[in-house]
Coordinates of C-alpha atoms in Angstrom, one line a residue:
M11 CA -24.9 -19.6 1.8
I12 CA -24.6 -15.8 1.6
S13 CA -21.9 -14.4 3.9
F14 CA -22.5 -11.4 6.1
P15 CA -20.0 -9.1 4.1
W16 CA -21.9 -9.8 1.0
I17 CA -25.2 -8.8 2.7
T18 CA -23.7 -5.5 3.9
A19 CA -22.1 -4.9 0.5
V20 CA -25.6 -5.2 -1.2
L21 CA -27.1 -2.9 1.5
L22 CA -24.4 -0.4 0.6
I23 CA -25.3 -0.5 -3.1
L24 CA -28.9 -0.1 -2.3
S25 CA -28.2 2.8 0.0
F26 CA -26.3 4.5 -2.8
A27 CA -29.2 4.0 -5.1
G28 CA -31.6 5.4 -2.4
Y29 CA -29.6 8.6 -2.1
M30 CA -29.3 9.0 -5.9
L31 CA -33.1 8.6 -6.4
F32 CA -33.7 11.0 -3.5
V33 CA -31.4 13.6 -5.1
R34 CA -33.0 13.1 -8.5
R35 CA -36.5 13.7 -7.1
T36 CA -35.7 16.6 -4.7
L37 CA -33.1 18.5 -6.7
T38 CA -33.9 17.3 -10.3
L39 CA -30.2 17.1 -11.1
P40 CA -29.1 15.7 -14.4
W41 CA -28.0 12.1 -14.0
E42 CA -24.5 13.1 -14.9
F43 CA -24.1 15.1 -11.7
I44 CA -25.9 12.8 -9.2
P45 CA -23.2 10.2 -8.5
V46 CA -20.4 12.7 -7.8
F47 CA -22.7 14.8 -5.7
V48 CA -23.9 11.8 -3.6
F49 CA -20.4 10.3 -3.2
S50 CA -18.9 13.7 -2.3
S51 CA -21.6 14.5 0.2
I52 CA -21.2 11.1 1.9
A53 CA -17.4 11.6 2.0
V54 CA -17.7 15.0 3.6
I55 CA -20.2 13.9 6.2
V56 CA -18.0 10.8 7.1
F57 CA -15.0 13.2 7.3
F58 CA -16.8 15.4 9.9
C59 CA -17.9 12.3 11.7
G60 CA -14.2 11.3 11.9
L61 CA -13.3 14.8 13.3
A62 CA -16.0 14.2 15.9
G63 CA -14.7 10.7 16.7
Q64 CA -17.8 9.0 15.4
L65 CA -16.7 7.3 12.3
R66 CA -18.5 4.0 12.8
T67 CA -21.7 5.5 14.2
G68 CA -21.9 8.1 11.5
S69 CA -21.4 5.5 8.8
L70 CA -24.1 3.3 10.1
V71 CA -26.5 6.2 10.2
L72 CA -25.6 7.2 6.7
L73 CA -26.2 3.6 5.5
G74 CA -29.6 3.5 7.2
L75 CA -30.7 6.8 5.8
G76 CA -29.8 5.7 2.3
L77 CA -31.9 2.5 2.7
L78 CA -34.8 4.6 4.0
A79 CA -34.5 6.9 1.0
L80 CA -34.6 3.8 -1.3
I81 CA -37.7 2.5 0.5
A82 CA -39.4 5.9 0.1
A83 CA -38.4 6.1 -3.5
L84 CA -39.8 2.7 -4.3
F85 CA -43.0 3.5 -2.4
L86 CA -43.4 6.8 -4.2
R87 CA -42.0 5.4 -7.5
T88 CA -39.4 8.1 -7.4
G89 CA -37.4 8.5 -10.6
W90 CA -39.1 5.7 -12.5
R91 CA -41.4 8.0 -14.5
A92 CA -38.5 10.3 -15.3
A93 CA -36.4 7.3 -16.3
R94 CA -39.1 6.2 -18.7
R95 CA -39.3 9.7 -20.2
T96 CA -35.5 9.9 -20.6
P97 CA -34.0 6.5 -21.5
P98 CA -30.2 6.2 -21.5
S99 CA -28.6 7.8 -24.5
I100 CA -26.0 6.0 -26.6
Y101 CA -23.1 7.9 -25.0
Q102 CA -24.4 7.0 -21.5
L103 CA -24.6 3.3 -22.4
A104 CA -21.1 3.5 -23.8
F105 CA -19.8 5.3 -20.7
F106 CA -21.4 2.8 -18.4
A107 CA -20.0 -0.1 -20.4
G108 CA -16.5 1.4 -20.4
S109 CA -16.6 2.2 -16.7
L110 CA -17.7 -1.3 -15.9
L111 CA -14.8 -2.8 -17.7
F112 CA -12.3 -0.5 -15.9
L113 CA -14.0 -1.2 -12.5
L114 CA -13.7 -4.9 -13.2
V115 CA -10.0 -4.7 -14.0
L116 CA -9.6 -2.6 -10.9
F117 CA -11.1 -5.4 -8.9
Q118 CA -8.3 -7.7 -10.3
N119 CA -5.5 -5.3 -9.1
R120 CA -3.7 -5.1 -5.9
L121 CA -1.7 -2.4 -4.3
T122 CA 1.9 -2.0 -5.5
H123 CA 2.8 1.7 -5.5
Y124 CA 5.3 2.9 -2.8
D125 CA 3.0 5.6 -1.4
N126 CA 0.1 3.1 -0.9
F127 CA 2.2 1.5 1.9
S128 CA 3.9 4.6 3.2
H129 CA 0.6 6.4 3.7
W130 CA -2.7 5.9 1.8
A131 CA -3.3 2.3 2.4
I132 CA -1.9 2.0 5.9
V133 CA -4.0 5.0 7.1
L134 CA -7.1 3.4 5.7
K135 CA -6.2 0.1 7.3
Q136 CA -5.8 1.9 10.7
M137 CA -9.1 3.7 10.3
L138 CA -10.9 0.4 9.5
S139 CA -9.2 -1.3 12.5
T140 CA -9.9 1.4 15.0
D141 CA -13.0 3.2 13.6
A142 CA -11.2 6.5 14.2
F143 CA -8.8 8.9 12.5
P144 CA -5.2 8.3 13.4
G145 CA -3.9 10.2 16.4
P146 CA -0.6 11.9 17.1
N147 CA 0.6 8.7 18.8
S148 CA -0.1 6.4 15.9
P149 CA 3.4 4.9 15.2
L150 CA 2.2 3.3 11.9
I151 CA 1.5 6.7 10.3
D152 CA 4.5 8.8 9.3
F153 CA 2.8 11.7 7.5
K154 CA 0.1 12.7 9.9
N155 CA -0.7 16.1 8.2
Y156 CA -2.1 14.5 5.1
P157 CA -5.9 15.2 5.0
L158 CA -8.3 12.3 5.1
G159 CA -11.1 13.4 2.7
T160 CA -10.7 10.5 0.2
S161 CA -9.9 8.1 3.0
S162 CA -13.2 8.9 4.6
F163 CA -15.1 7.8 1.5
L164 CA -12.9 4.7 1.2
Y165 CA -13.5 3.9 4.9
Y166 CA -17.3 4.1 4.3
V167 CA -17.3 1.7 1.4
C168 CA -14.8 -0.7 2.9
R169 CA -16.6 -0.7 6.3
F170 CA -19.6 -2.4 4.6
A171 CA -18.1 -4.0 1.4
G172 CA -14.9 -5.5 2.9
H173 CA -11.3 -4.7 3.7
A174 CA -9.7 -6.4 0.6
Q175 CA -7.4 -4.3 -1.5
P176 CA -9.6 -4.6 -4.6
V177 CA -12.5 -3.1 -2.6
M178 CA -10.3 -0.1 -1.7
L179 CA -9.4 0.4 -5.4
L180 CA -13.0 0.0 -6.4
A181 CA -14.1 2.6 -3.9
Q182 CA -11.6 5.1 -5.3
G183 CA -12.7 4.1 -8.8
L184 CA -16.2 5.2 -8.0
L185 CA -15.0 8.7 -7.2
I186 CA -12.9 8.8 -10.4
F187 CA -15.5 7.7 -12.8
S188 CA -18.3 9.8 -11.1
C189 CA -16.1 12.8 -11.9
F190 CA -15.7 11.8 -15.5
Y191 CA -19.4 11.2 -15.8
A192 CA -20.1 14.7 -14.4
M193 CA -17.9 16.3 -17.2
F194 CA -20.4 15.0 -19.8
G195 CA -23.0 17.2 -18.1
I196 CA -21.4 20.1 -19.9
I197 CA -23.1 19.0 -23.1
S198 CA -26.6 20.5 -23.6
E199 CA -27.6 18.7 -26.8
K200 CA -27.3 15.1 -25.6
R201 CA -28.4 13.7 -29.0
R202 CA -25.3 15.2 -30.7
F203 CA -23.2 12.1 -30.4
L204 CA -20.2 13.9 -32.0
L205 CA -20.0 16.1 -28.8
A206 CA -19.8 13.1 -26.6
A207 CA -17.3 11.4 -28.9
F208 CA -15.1 14.4 -29.0
L209 CA -15.3 14.9 -25.2
G210 CA -14.7 11.2 -24.7
M211 CA -11.6 11.4 -26.9
G212 CA -10.2 14.4 -25.0
L213 CA -10.9 12.9 -21.6
S214 CA -9.3 9.6 -22.7
S215 CA -6.1 11.5 -23.4
L216 CA -5.9 12.4 -19.8
S217 CA -4.8 8.8 -19.0
F218 CA -1.7 9.5 -21.1
F219 CA -0.6 12.2 -18.6
N220 CA -1.5 10.1 -15.6
I221 CA 0.4 7.0 -16.6
T222 CA 3.1 7.4 -14.0
I223 CA 0.6 6.4 -11.3
R224 CA -2.5 5.2 -13.2
I225 CA -5.7 4.7 -11.3
S226 CA -4.9 1.2 -9.9
N227 CA -3.7 2.7 -6.6
L228 CA -4.9 4.9 -3.8
L229 CA -2.9 8.0 -4.7
V230 CA -5.0 11.1 -5.0
D231 CA -3.0 13.2 -7.5
F232 CA -5.4 12.4 -10.3
L233 CA -8.5 13.2 -8.2
L234 CA -7.5 16.8 -7.7
P235 CA -7.8 17.9 -11.3
I236 CA -10.7 15.8 -12.3
Y237 CA -12.7 17.1 -9.3
T238 CA -11.9 20.6 -10.5
L239 CA -13.0 19.8 -14.0
A240 CA -16.3 18.3 -12.6
I241 CA -16.9 21.7 -10.9
F242 CA -16.3 23.5 -14.2
A243 CA -18.9 21.3 -15.9
I244 CA -21.5 21.9 -13.1
V245 CA -21.0 25.7 -13.0
H246 CA -21.2 25.9 -16.8
H247 CA -24.4 23.8 -16.9
Y248 CA -26.1 25.9 -14.2
R249 CA -24.6 29.3 -15.4
D250 CA -28.2 30.6 -15.7
R251 CA -29.3 29.1 -12.4
L252 CA -26.3 29.9 -10.3
K253 CA -28.0 29.1 -7.0
M254 CA -28.3 25.5 -8.0
A255 CA -24.7 25.5 -9.1
C256 CA -23.7 26.8 -5.7
L257 CA -25.7 24.0 -4.0
V258 CA -24.2 21.2 -6.1
V259 CA -20.6 22.5 -5.9
I260 CA -20.4 22.8 -2.1
P261 CA -19.7 19.1 -1.3
L262 CA -17.4 18.7 -4.3
A263 CA -15.3 21.7 -3.4
G264 CA -15.5 20.8 0.3
L265 CA -14.1 17.3 -0.4
L266 CA -11.5 18.7 -2.7
T267 CA -10.0 20.9 0.1
V268 CA -9.3 17.8 2.1
I269 CA -8.2 15.3 -0.6
K270 CA -4.6 16.5 -0.2
S271 CA -2.7 19.5 1.2
T272 CA -2.7 21.1 -2.3
G273 CA -6.4 20.4 -2.7
I274 CA -7.3 23.9 -1.4
I275 CA -5.5 25.2 -4.5
F276 CA -7.6 23.2 -6.9
A277 CA -10.8 24.0 -5.0
A278 CA -9.9 27.7 -5.3
I279 CA -9.5 27.3 -9.1
G280 CA -12.9 25.7 -9.4
L281 CA -14.5 28.3 -7.1
L282 CA -12.8 31.2 -9.0
Y283 CA -14.7 30.0 -12.1
L284 CA -17.9 30.1 -10.1
V285 CA -17.1 33.7 -9.0
Y286 CA -16.3 34.6 -12.6
V287 CA -19.7 33.3 -13.9
W288 CA -21.4 35.1 -11.0
L289 CA -19.7 38.5 -11.8
R290 CA -20.6 38.1 -15.5
S291 CA -24.3 37.9 -14.6
G292 CA -24.2 41.7 -14.1
G293 CA -26.6 44.2 -12.8
R294 CA -29.0 43.3 -10.0
A295 CA -28.2 39.6 -10.4
I296 CA -24.8 40.1 -8.8
L297 CA -26.5 41.4 -5.6
R298 CA -29.2 38.9 -5.7
L299 CA -26.8 35.9 -6.1
A300 CA -24.2 37.3 -3.7
P301 CA -25.5 35.4 -0.6
A302 CA -25.5 32.1 -2.4
V303 CA -22.0 32.5 -3.7
I304 CA -20.6 33.7 -0.4
A305 CA -22.3 30.8 1.4
T306 CA -20.8 28.4 -1.1
L307 CA -17.3 29.9 -0.6
C308 CA -17.7 29.6 3.2
G309 CA -19.3 26.2 3.1
S310 CA -16.6 24.8 0.8
V311 CA -13.7 25.6 3.2
L312 CA -15.4 24.2 6.3
P313 CA -13.7 20.8 5.9
Y314 CA -10.4 22.5 5.3
F315 CA -10.7 24.6 8.5
G316 CA -11.9 21.5 10.3
W317 CA -8.8 19.6 9.4
D318 CA -6.7 22.7 10.2
W319 CA -8.2 22.9 13.6
R320 CA -7.4 19.2 14.2
M321 CA -3.8 19.7 13.2
K322 CA -3.5 22.7 15.5
T323 CA -5.1 21.0 18.5
V324 CA -4.8 17.2 18.3
F325 CA -1.4 17.3 16.5
R326 CA 0.1 20.3 18.2
G327 CA 3.9 20.0 18.1
V328 CA 3.9 17.3 15.5
E329 CA 6.3 18.0 12.7
N330 CA 4.7 17.9 9.3
K331 CA 6.1 16.8 6.0
F332 CA 7.0 19.6 3.6
D333 CA 5.7 22.4 5.9
I334 CA 6.9 25.5 4.2
A335 CA 4.9 27.8 6.5
A336 CA 6.6 26.3 9.5
A337 CA 10.0 26.7 7.9
G338 CA 9.4 30.3 7.1
L339 CA 11.1 30.0 3.8
Q340 CA 14.3 29.1 5.5
T341 CA 16.5 26.5 3.9
E342 CA 19.8 24.7 4.7
K343 CA 20.6 24.5 1.0
T344 CA 23.6 26.4 -0.2
P345 CA 23.2 28.9 -3.0
E346 CA 25.1 26.5 -5.3
Q347 CA 22.7 23.7 -4.5
M348 CA 19.6 26.0 -5.0
S349 CA 21.1 27.0 -8.3
E350 CA 21.5 23.4 -9.3
I351 CA 17.9 22.6 -8.3
L352 CA 16.6 25.6 -10.3
S353 CA 18.6 24.7 -13.4
L354 CA 17.3 21.1 -13.3
F355 CA 13.8 22.2 -12.6
V356 CA 13.8 24.5 -15.7
S357 CA 15.3 21.9 -17.9
S358 CA 12.8 19.3 -16.7
A359 CA 9.8 21.6 -17.1
T360 CA 10.7 22.4 -20.7
D361 CA 11.9 19.0 -21.8
L362 CA 9.4 17.8 -24.4
S363 CA 10.4 14.2 -23.9
T364 CA 8.5 14.3 -20.6
R365 CA 4.8 13.9 -20.5
P366 CA 3.9 17.1 -18.6
A367 CA 5.9 19.4 -20.9
L368 CA 4.7 17.5 -24.0
G369 CA 1.0 17.8 -22.9
I370 CA 1.2 21.5 -22.2
A371 CA 3.0 22.3 -25.5
A372 CA 0.8 20.0 -27.6
F373 CA -2.5 21.3 -26.2
Q374 CA -1.3 24.8 -26.2
A375 CA -0.6 24.6 -29.9
A376 CA -3.8 22.7 -30.6
A377 CA -5.9 25.4 -28.8
I378 CA -4.2 28.2 -30.7
L379 CA -4.6 26.5 -34.1
A380 CA -8.3 25.6 -33.3
S381 CA -9.0 29.2 -32.4
I382 CA -7.5 30.5 -35.6
F383 CA -9.4 27.9 -37.7
A384 CA -12.7 28.8 -36.0
A385 CA -12.2 32.6 -36.5
F386 CA -11.0 32.6 -40.1
M387 CA -12.5 29.4 -41.6
L388 CA -15.7 28.8 -39.6
K389 CA -16.3 32.5 -38.9
K390 CA -17.2 31.6 -35.3
K391 CA -16.2 33.3 -32.1
W392 CA -14.9 30.6 -29.9
N393 CA -14.0 31.1 -26.2
L394 CA -11.1 28.5 -26.4
W395 CA -8.5 31.2 -26.5
K396 CA -9.8 32.8 -23.4
A397 CA -9.8 29.5 -21.6
L398 CA -6.2 29.0 -22.8
I399 CA -5.1 32.3 -21.3
A400 CA -6.9 31.6 -18.0
L401 CA -5.4 28.1 -17.7
D402 CA -1.9 29.4 -18.5
I403 CA -2.3 31.9 -15.7
V404 CA -3.1 28.9 -13.4
V405 CA -0.2 26.7 -14.6
I406 CA 2.6 29.3 -14.2
P407 CA 2.0 29.9 -10.4
Y408 CA 1.5 26.2 -9.8
Y409 CA 4.9 25.4 -11.3
A410 CA 6.4 28.2 -9.2
G411 CA 4.9 26.6 -6.1
I412 CA 6.5 23.3 -7.0
L413 CA 9.8 25.0 -7.4
G414 CA 9.3 26.6 -4.0
L415 CA 8.7 23.2 -2.5
Y416 CA 12.0 21.9 -3.9
L417 CA 14.0 25.0 -2.8
F418 CA 12.6 25.7 0.6
S419 CA 10.8 22.6 2.0
M420 CA 11.9 19.3 0.5
P421 CA 15.1 17.6 2.0
L422 CA 18.2 18.1 -0.2
D423 CA 18.6 14.4 -1.2
E424 CA 15.1 14.5 -2.7
A425 CA 15.1 18.0 -4.0
I426 CA 18.4 17.6 -5.8
V427 CA 16.9 14.9 -8.1
L428 CA 13.4 16.6 -8.2
A429 CA 11.8 13.6 -6.5
G430 CA 8.2 13.1 -7.6
F431 CA 8.4 15.9 -10.2
E432 CA 6.3 14.1 -12.9
R433 CA 3.7 13.1 -10.4
Y434 CA 3.4 16.6 -9.0
T435 CA 3.1 18.2 -12.4
S436 CA 0.8 15.6 -13.8
S437 CA -2.1 17.0 -11.7
I438 CA -1.9 20.5 -13.2
V439 CA -1.3 19.1 -16.8
V440 CA -4.5 17.0 -16.5
L441 CA -6.4 20.2 -15.4
F442 CA -4.9 22.2 -18.2
T443 CA -5.7 19.7 -20.9
G444 CA -9.1 18.7 -19.5
G445 CA -10.1 22.4 -19.2
L446 CA -9.3 23.0 -22.9
V447 CA -11.2 19.9 -23.9
L448 CA -14.3 21.0 -22.0
C449 CA -14.2 24.5 -23.5
A450 CA -13.6 23.1 -27.0
T451 CA -16.7 20.8 -26.5
V452 CA -18.8 23.8 -25.6
D453 CA -17.5 25.8 -28.6
I454 CA -18.2 23.0 -31.0
E455 CA -21.7 22.7 -29.6
R456 CA -22.3 26.4 -30.2
S457 CA -21.0 26.1 -33.8
F458 CA -23.7 23.9 -35.2
H459 CA -25.8 25.7 -37.9
Y460 CA -29.1 24.4 -36.4
K461 CA -30.0 23.6 -32.8
L462 CA -31.8 20.4 -32.2
G463 CA -35.5 21.0 -32.1
E464 CA -35.4 24.1 -34.3
V465 CA -35.9 22.0 -37.5
P466 CA -36.9 18.5 -38.4
R467 CA -34.2 15.9 -37.7
H468 CA -33.6 15.2 -41.3
R469 CA -32.7 18.9 -41.7
A470 CA -30.5 19.2 -38.7
F471 CA -27.4 20.0 -40.8
K472 CA -26.7 22.9 -43.1
S473 CA -25.8 20.6 -46.0
V474 CA -25.3 17.0 -46.9
R475 CA -21.6 17.6 -46.9
N476 CA -21.7 18.9 -43.4
K477 CA -23.6 15.8 -42.3
G478 CA -20.8 13.7 -43.9
Y479 CA -18.2 15.7 -41.9
Y480 CA -20.2 15.1 -38.8
Q481 CA -20.4 11.3 -39.3
K482 CA -16.7 11.1 -40.1
G483 CA -15.9 13.2 -37.0
I484 CA -17.8 10.7 -34.9
W485 CA -15.9 7.7 -36.3
A486 CA -12.5 9.5 -35.9
C487 CA -13.1 10.7 -32.3
T488 CA -14.6 7.3 -31.3
A489 CA -11.7 5.4 -32.8
I490 CA -9.1 7.6 -31.0
A491 CA -10.9 7.4 -27.7
V492 CA -11.2 3.6 -27.9
T493 CA -7.6 3.3 -28.8
L494 CA -6.5 5.4 -25.8
L495 CA -8.8 3.6 -23.4
L496 CA -7.7 0.2 -24.7
S497 CA -4.1 1.2 -24.1
E498 CA -4.9 2.2 -20.5
Y499 CA -7.0 -0.9 -20.0
N500 CA -4.2 -3.2 -21.3
G501 CA -1.7 -1.4 -19.1
M502 CA -3.8 -2.0 -16.0
Q503 CA -4.4 -5.7 -17.0
S504 CA -0.6 -6.1 -17.5
I505 CA 0.0 -4.7 -14.0
A506 CA -2.6 -7.1 -12.6
K507 CA -1.0 -10.1 -14.3
D508 CA 2.5 -9.1 -13.2
Y509 CA 1.5 -8.8 -9.6
E510 CA 3.0 -12.2 -8.6
N511 CA 6.4 -10.8 -9.5
T512 CA 6.1 -7.7 -7.3
L513 CA 7.6 -7.2 -3.9
P514 CA 4.2 -6.7 -2.2
H515 CA 3.0 -10.1 -3.4
K516 CA 6.2 -11.8 -2.1
V517 CA 5.8 -10.1 1.3
H518 CA 2.1 -11.1 1.4
Q519 CA 2.9 -14.7 0.6
V520 CA 5.1 -14.8 3.7
T521 CA 3.2 -12.6 6.2
G522 CA -0.4 -12.7 5.1
D523 CA -2.5 -9.6 5.6
R524 CA -3.1 -9.2 9.3
W525 CA -6.1 -7.4 10.8
Y526 CA -6.8 -7.1 14.5
D527 CA -10.3 -6.5 15.8
N528 CA -9.3 -4.1 18.5
G529 CA -7.0 -2.1 16.3
Q530 CA -4.0 -2.7 18.5
E531 CA -0.7 -2.7 16.6
D532 CA 1.6 -5.7 16.7
Q533 CA 4.4 -4.6 19.0
N534 CA 6.8 -7.4 18.0
R535 CA 10.1 -6.3 16.4
Y536 CA 10.6 -7.7 12.9
L537 CA 13.7 -7.9 10.8
F538 CA 13.1 -8.5 7.0
Y539 CA 15.7 -10.0 4.7
S540 CA 15.7 -9.4 1.0
S541 CA 17.7 -8.4 -2.0
D542 CA 18.1 -4.6 -2.6
A543 CA 16.8 -4.8 -6.2
D544 CA 15.6 -1.4 -7.3
M545 CA 16.8 -0.1 -3.9
Q546 CA 13.7 -1.7 -2.3
V547 CA 15.4 -2.0 1.1
T548 CA 17.5 1.2 0.9
N549 CA 14.5 3.4 0.1
Y550 CA 12.4 1.7 2.8
Y551 CA 9.9 0.2 0.4
L552 CA 10.2 -3.3 1.8
Q553 CA 9.8 -2.0 5.4
Y554 CA 6.6 0.0 4.6
I555 CA 5.1 -3.1 2.9
G556 CA 6.0 -5.2 6.0
R557 CA 4.4 -2.6 8.3
Y558 CA 1.2 -2.6 6.3
Y559 CA 0.8 -6.4 6.1
L560 CA 1.9 -7.1 9.7
Y561 CA 0.2 -4.0 11.1
A562 CA 3.4 -3.6 13.1
P563 CA 5.4 -0.3 13.4
N564 CA 8.7 -1.9 14.4
V565 CA 10.0 -3.3 11.0
D566 CA 13.5 -3.0 9.7
G567 CA 15.2 -4.5 6.7
I568 CA 18.7 -5.9 5.7
V569 CA 20.1 -7.2 2.5
L570 CA 23.0 -9.2 3.9
F571 CA 24.6 -10.4 7.2
Y572 CA 27.9 -9.4 8.7
E573 CA 28.9 -12.8 10.1
D574 CA 30.6 -11.4 13.2
N575 CA 27.5 -9.4 14.2
M576 CA 24.7 -11.9 13.3
D577 CA 23.8 -12.9 16.9
N578 CA 24.0 -9.4 18.2
L579 CA 21.8 -8.1 15.3
L580 CA 19.1 -10.8 15.6
S581 CA 19.0 -10.5 19.4
G582 CA 17.4 -7.1 19.0
Y583 CA 14.3 -8.6 17.2
D584 CA 11.5 -11.0 17.9
Y585 CA 11.1 -12.3 14.4
F586 CA 13.3 -12.8 11.4
V587 CA 11.4 -12.6 8.1
V588 CA 12.9 -13.9 4.9
V589 CA 11.2 -12.5 1.8
E590 CA 14.0 -13.4 -0.7
S591 CA 16.8 -15.9 0.1
D592 CA 20.2 -15.9 -1.4
P593 CA 23.2 -18.3 -1.3
D594 CA 25.3 -16.2 1.1
G595 CA 22.4 -15.9 3.6
N596 CA 21.7 -19.6 3.3
R597 CA 25.3 -20.4 4.0
L598 CA 25.4 -18.3 7.1
L599 CA 22.1 -19.5 8.5
K600 CA 23.1 -23.1 8.0
K601 CA 26.5 -22.5 9.6
H602 CA 25.3 -20.7 12.7
Y603 CA 21.8 -22.0 13.2
G604 CA 21.6 -25.3 11.3
L605 CA 18.8 -24.1 9.0
E606 CA 18.3 -23.9 5.3
M607 CA 17.2 -20.4 4.4
Q608 CA 13.8 -20.3 2.9
E609 CA 11.0 -17.7 2.6
G610 CA 9.1 -17.5 5.8
I611 CA 8.9 -16.1 9.4
Y612 CA 11.4 -17.3 11.9
K613 CA 10.8 -17.0 15.7
I614 CA 14.0 -15.7 17.3
I615 CA 14.6 -17.6 20.6
R616 CA 17.2 -16.2 23.0
S617 CA 18.8 -18.7 25.4
G618 CA 21.4 -16.7 27.4
E619 CA 23.9 -15.6 24.8
Q620 CA 22.8 -18.1 22.3
I621 CA 20.3 -17.4 19.4
E622 CA 18.1 -20.0 17.8
L623 CA 15.7 -19.6 14.9
A624 CA 12.5 -21.6 14.6
L625 CA 10.5 -21.5 11.3
Q626 CA 6.9 -20.7 12.0

């Protein structure tokens, strides 16, 4: 018998298909741009519904409209004729096959990263439980100023496909792979498989710089650069039809501004490229296209200002994490401490043993050598060197901004060790390397002696030798791409197989994953007991995991008992949760309460001054 969640999940898929066919028919977009356009548009609409307090109603309406669009498409046979005229190319089939493999392995993964439980997953769980954005009085959410753009799309998918962690990961995977698919839209000559192979190789290398967080979590640091790269591809594709570029870019840039607080920076980078292409149009075209470009810039920042309005009204007086503006560049750090932070930052930023520094140095050198080779050997004018200069101009201020974060905003105990440095820098490194790869792909496409269609296919190369180089290039690029992707795939599979050894799994085995229909938090007070391996209690990792699975804000953790204070300590809680037992804890529980310590939840029973524990 088919369960109700499966029915709604199928309806969700059909709704997505309806929107895609509708966009294909009305806007005649290339297939590469349709998924990211549809997903981003839905995310932005759901985000505004959340601002208006109508998350559930808005999502139901969106689902229904997508189904109506599908019915209309089937009735009008929308897209089928076009599909017959343009069957999937080899690179599209390869991309879909690879994406399917990664989405399937995502479906085997569970949440493990610290920040999933400290924010991204718990905020999504509260949205699904209450059908509303978290308010200022939400005790489960510590970082209330984090925008909810991505969370809005995840809410939409999980509302109909289920609340399980693999569904959450799958939903974010849809955004990630739709961005990668959009980047292939930068290629004009689709039948030149070398271009797709080269681009695939370059984009596969991005996983190397994102390995600190991978894609098997809900963190958004990887989404920021790849959304910007997707905007680059769209603007380049429509450089001669800039009004269409403006229309397609609006939902992508709009969502980008509310993916994270720094999303406005990445959106600005993408929009600056749009402005650059607009100004290059020259003459009367500048005036003619001005209204469309201005409308795009204004429309793109509407979600950002919507969130800003919410923070200034609903969250007035709430202290925000890393709020430099509120601090007014004031800091409690001493000059000696700031000097130490600066010295560590410079050494970390230039240390080639780290992935960010290695990526910037390697691709910088590769771009310079490729530009020299093209100019002197191929006698071609590549634009790669221009892209390199532009991206360098972007990277330097970004690094300066991260330094400002450590010096003026981040607490000393985190700043002094550059907490999160590699994760913060990975976003700009992915943008840097991805931008060079996109530009190099375009340069290579322009360097072919003949354009497809100008001559018969058997004469599409200047010489037999060139054709041999072309074929060898395909094999080399494909082999490298497959190797890089297999490494990422095996890494994700390894994480999935090792899940049973992780702390989140141990907590889940004890507590289960609790969801409450009315969204009311569990107000009971819980005390967790576990070892402090990898500082999992000291850094509050265990407590955040407990808060997520129990849906309870009052969770504390300890790693051992002080025998004289045991009764006093336990009397302040309603439940005692043992995640990992140890001989000393077992000895004390047996001595004082007559119990063998084992993993589980114990009800704390107070009888006057006496404390009793009952295993649930």
